[in-house]
Amino acid sequence: MDIKTNIPKVNKNDLLDAVLEKLKLQFGTVDVVFFVGSAKYKGGKDVTQVARDNDKGTKKIPERPFMIPAGNKAANKTINITVNSIAGGMDEQQALSRAGIMFKNAIQREITNLKEPPNAESTIEKKGSSNPLIDTGLMRSKVDWKLRPPK
């Protein structure tokens, strides 16, 4: 004899959203950014300005988005690992810290791997590299993260 129950199906995305919202309310969020004042280039320009100029573009610098694409590429894997880590007994703060490191690494990879649009030939000659987002490596090294407490 079969026993039938009316257990509602749970949408995986709804469950994930609920877990993420609970984490946000209880433990805060992870910010992965360039922190103002963390470093300046020789000419005095803050690394945050250089990152913004490269990501969004200026009159002289073509737009080379790297922040959002990196986050999009890393999101599913990072969120799943974070949620599974917590479900497996890892402390929430540790799991969120792990997520911060994973997103930081993703942004650094995106900076390293981005090739389009390419640098002008004169820029390649000047810096000795064709990588559009790496000159001295300062910007890539200053991607950082922190836990922001819940509001």
mmCIF file of C-alpha atoms in Angstrom:
data_model
loop_
_atom_site.group_PDB
_atom_site.id
_atom_site.type_symbol
_atom_site.label_atom_id
_atom_site.label_comp_id
_atom_site.label_asym_id
_atom_site.label_seq_id
_atom_site.Cartn_x
_atom_site.Cartn_y
_atom_site.Cartn_z
ATOM 1 C CA MET A 1 0.000 0.000 0.000
ATOM 2 C CA ASP A 2 1.385 3.408 -1.012
ATOM 3 C CA ILE A 3 1.038 6.322 1.293
ATOM 4 C CA LYS A 4 0.745 9.609 -0.531
ATOM 5 C CA THR A 5 1.611 12.872 1.067
ATOM 6 C CA ASN A 6 1.152 16.402 -0.109
ATOM 7 C CA ILE A 7 4.637 17.724 0.426
ATOM 8 C CA PRO A 8 4.988 20.916 -1.540
ATOM 9 C CA LYS A 9 7.889 21.114 -3.951
ATOM 10 C CA VAL A 10 10.450 23.682 -2.930
ATOM 11 C CA ASN A 11 11.975 25.771 -5.641
ATOM 12 C CA LYS A 12 15.763 25.574 -5.217
ATOM 13 C CA ASN A 13 16.167 29.270 -6.082
ATOM 14 C CA ASP A 14 13.548 30.307 -3.520
ATOM 15 C CA LEU A 15 15.296 28.242 -0.857
ATOM 16 C CA LEU A 16 18.662 29.725 -1.758
ATOM 17 C CA ASP A 17 17.232 33.252 -1.671
ATOM 18 C CA ALA A 18 15.764 32.578 1.784
ATOM 19 C CA VAL A 19 19.090 31.268 3.101
ATOM 20 C CA LEU A 20 20.982 34.239 1.664
ATOM 21 C CA GLU A 21 18.491 36.707 3.146
ATOM 22 C CA LYS A 22 18.826 35.035 6.552
ATOM 23 C CA LEU A 23 22.616 35.239 6.318
ATOM 24 C CA LYS A 24 22.397 38.901 5.373
ATOM 25 C CA LEU A 25 20.066 39.742 8.265
ATOM 26 C CA GLN A 26 22.012 37.756 10.861
ATOM 27 C CA PHE A 27 25.613 38.092 9.756
ATOM 28 C CA GLY A 28 25.791 40.911 7.244
ATOM 29 C CA THR A 29 27.213 40.891 3.758
ATOM 30 C CA VAL A 30 30.557 40.582 2.069
ATOM 31 C CA ASP A 31 31.868 43.650 0.244
ATOM 32 C CA VAL A 32 34.523 43.004 -2.389
ATOM 33 C CA VAL A 33 35.895 46.339 -3.536
ATOM 34 C CA PHE A 34 38.829 48.681 -3.854
ATOM 35 C CA PHE A 35 39.029 50.606 -0.581
ATOM 36 C CA VAL A 36 39.632 54.343 -0.896
ATOM 37 C CA GLY A 37 43.075 55.270 0.380
ATOM 38 C CA SER A 38 44.453 51.725 0.233
ATOM 39 C CA ALA A 39 47.036 52.780 -2.368
ATOM 40 C CA LYS A 40 47.982 55.578 -4.714
ATOM 41 C CA TYR A 41 49.860 55.546 -7.980
ATOM 42 C CA LYS A 42 53.030 57.607 -8.465
ATOM 43 C CA GLY A 43 51.040 60.525 -9.908
ATOM 44 C CA GLY A 44 48.821 60.560 -6.801
ATOM 45 C CA LYS A 45 45.724 58.957 -8.315
ATOM 46 C CA ASP A 46 43.913 56.656 -5.897
ATOM 47 C CA VAL A 47 43.645 53.017 -6.954
ATOM 48 C CA THR A 48 39.854 53.235 -6.597
ATOM 49 C CA GLN A 49 39.734 55.940 -9.284
ATOM 50 C CA VAL A 50 41.938 53.926 -11.641
ATOM 51 C CA ALA A 51 39.728 50.848 -11.114
ATOM 52 C CA ARG A 52 36.574 52.875 -11.780
ATOM 53 C CA ASP A 53 38.067 54.524 -14.867
ATOM 54 C CA ASN A 54 39.021 51.145 -16.307
ATOM 55 C CA ASP A 55 35.739 49.448 -15.407
ATOM 56 C CA LYS A 56 33.451 52.235 -16.648
ATOM 57 C CA GLY A 57 35.700 53.965 -19.178
ATOM 58 C CA THR A 58 36.527 57.640 -19.665
ATOM 59 C CA LYS A 59 36.977 59.914 -22.674
ATOM 60 C CA LYS A 60 40.512 58.522 -23.081
ATOM 61 C CA ILE A 61 40.115 54.979 -21.688
ATOM 62 C CA PRO A 62 37.705 52.499 -23.279
ATOM 63 C CA GLU A 63 35.247 50.747 -20.997
ATOM 64 C CA ARG A 64 36.689 47.434 -19.765
ATOM 65 C CA PRO A 65 34.136 46.024 -17.334
ATOM 66 C CA PHE A 66 35.636 43.539 -14.922
ATOM 67 C CA MET A 67 33.807 43.863 -11.598
ATOM 68 C CA ILE A 68 30.289 42.727 -12.581
ATOM 69 C CA PRO A 69 31.479 40.077 -15.069
ATOM 70 C CA ALA A 70 33.769 38.583 -12.423
ATOM 71 C CA GLY A 71 30.960 38.550 -9.869
ATOM 72 C CA ASN A 72 28.563 36.957 -12.331
ATOM 73 C CA LYS A 73 31.063 34.229 -13.227
ATOM 74 C CA ALA A 74 31.783 33.406 -9.589
ATOM 75 C CA ALA A 75 28.320 33.870 -8.069
ATOM 76 C CA ASN A 76 26.726 30.442 -8.371
ATOM 77 C CA LYS A 77 29.792 28.488 -7.284
ATOM 78 C CA THR A 78 30.576 30.859 -4.419
ATOM 79 C CA ILE A 79 27.009 30.973 -3.122
ATOM 80 C CA ASN A 80 26.632 27.196 -3.318
ATOM 81 C CA ILE A 81 29.917 26.587 -1.514
ATOM 82 C CA THR A 82 28.988 29.142 1.155
ATOM 83 C CA VAL A 83 25.531 27.697 1.760
ATOM 84 C CA ASN A 84 26.828 24.110 1.733
ATOM 85 C CA SER A 85 29.645 25.033 4.114
ATOM 86 C CA ILE A 86 27.148 26.454 6.591
ATOM 87 C CA ALA A 87 24.848 23.466 6.134
ATOM 88 C CA GLY A 88 27.861 21.254 6.836
ATOM 89 C CA GLY A 89 28.527 22.983 10.142
ATOM 90 C CA MET A 90 30.996 25.739 9.242
ATOM 91 C CA ASP A 91 30.668 28.913 11.272
ATOM 92 C CA GLU A 92 28.716 31.537 9.278
ATOM 93 C CA GLN A 93 31.411 34.192 9.660
ATOM 94 C CA GLN A 94 34.024 31.757 8.337
ATOM 95 C CA ALA A 95 31.791 30.821 5.417
ATOM 96 C CA LEU A 96 31.201 34.475 4.519
ATOM 97 C CA SER A 97 34.931 35.155 4.820
ATOM 98 C CA ARG A 98 35.553 32.278 2.451
ATOM 99 C CA ALA A 99 33.036 33.826 0.035
ATOM 100 C CA GLY A 100 34.884 37.151 0.226
ATOM 101 C CA ILE A 101 38.144 35.464 -0.700
ATOM 102 C CA MET A 102 36.494 33.586 -3.563
ATOM 103 C CA PHE A 103 34.983 36.777 -5.022
ATOM 104 C CA LYS A 104 38.283 38.642 -4.570
ATOM 105 C CA ASN A 105 40.099 35.883 -6.458
ATOM 106 C CA ALA A 106 37.465 35.986 -9.212
ATOM 107 C CA ILE A 107 37.965 39.731 -9.720
ATOM 108 C CA GLN A 108 41.728 39.312 -9.779
ATOM 109 C CA ARG A 109 41.382 36.533 -12.382
ATOM 110 C CA GLU A 110 39.139 38.765 -14.491
ATOM 111 C CA ILE A 111 41.712 41.582 -14.347
ATOM 112 C CA THR A 112 44.427 39.146 -15.441
ATOM 113 C CA ASN A 113 42.406 37.454 -18.180
ATOM 114 C CA LEU A 114 40.624 40.438 -19.745
ATOM 115 C CA LYS A 115 41.974 41.093 -23.246
ATOM 116 C CA GLU A 116 39.302 43.237 -24.928
ATOM 117 C CA PRO A 117 39.325 45.959 -25.896
ATOM 118 C CA PRO A 118 43.080 45.747 -26.416
ATOM 119 C CA ASN A 119 45.554 48.453 -25.549
ATOM 120 C CA ALA A 120 46.724 50.829 -28.239
ATOM 121 C CA GLU A 121 50.111 49.890 -29.741
ATOM 122 C CA SER A 122 51.637 53.005 -28.136
ATOM 123 C CA THR A 123 50.378 51.846 -24.709
ATOM 124 C CA ILE A 124 51.766 48.344 -25.232
ATOM 125 C CA GLU A 125 55.169 49.804 -26.124
ATOM 126 C CA LYS A 126 55.088 52.157 -23.124
ATOM 127 C CA LYS A 127 54.212 49.524 -20.515
ATOM 128 C CA GLY A 128 55.757 46.502 -22.188
ATOM 129 C CA SER A 129 52.605 44.422 -21.915
ATOM 130 C CA SER A 130 49.427 43.895 -23.892
ATOM 131 C CA ASN A 131 47.251 43.217 -20.834
ATOM 132 C CA PRO A 132 44.758 46.117 -20.770
ATOM 133 C CA LEU A 133 44.200 46.093 -16.987
ATOM 134 C CA ILE A 134 47.698 45.389 -15.695
ATOM 135 C CA ASP A 135 50.492 47.919 -15.781
ATOM 136 C CA THR A 136 52.270 47.823 -12.427
ATOM 137 C CA GLY A 137 49.947 45.224 -10.870
ATOM 138 C CA LEU A 138 48.895 47.640 -8.123
ATOM 139 C CA MET A 139 45.202 47.685 -8.998
ATOM 140 C CA ARG A 140 45.011 43.882 -9.139
ATOM 141 C CA SER A 141 46.776 43.571 -5.788
ATOM 142 C CA LYS A 142 44.399 46.005 -4.078
ATOM 143 C CA VAL A 143 41.151 44.137 -4.650
ATOM 144 C CA ASP A 144 40.000 43.396 -1.106
ATOM 145 C CA TRP A 145 36.997 42.318 0.891
ATOM 146 C CA LYS A 146 35.399 42.861 4.290
ATOM 147 C CA LEU A 147 32.380 41.686 6.168
ATOM 148 C CA ARG A 148 29.756 44.406 6.565
ATOM 149 C CA PRO A 149 27.691 43.856 9.719
ATOM 150 C CA PRO A 150 23.926 43.567 9.438
ATOM 151 C CA LYS A 151 21.913 46.770 9.625
#
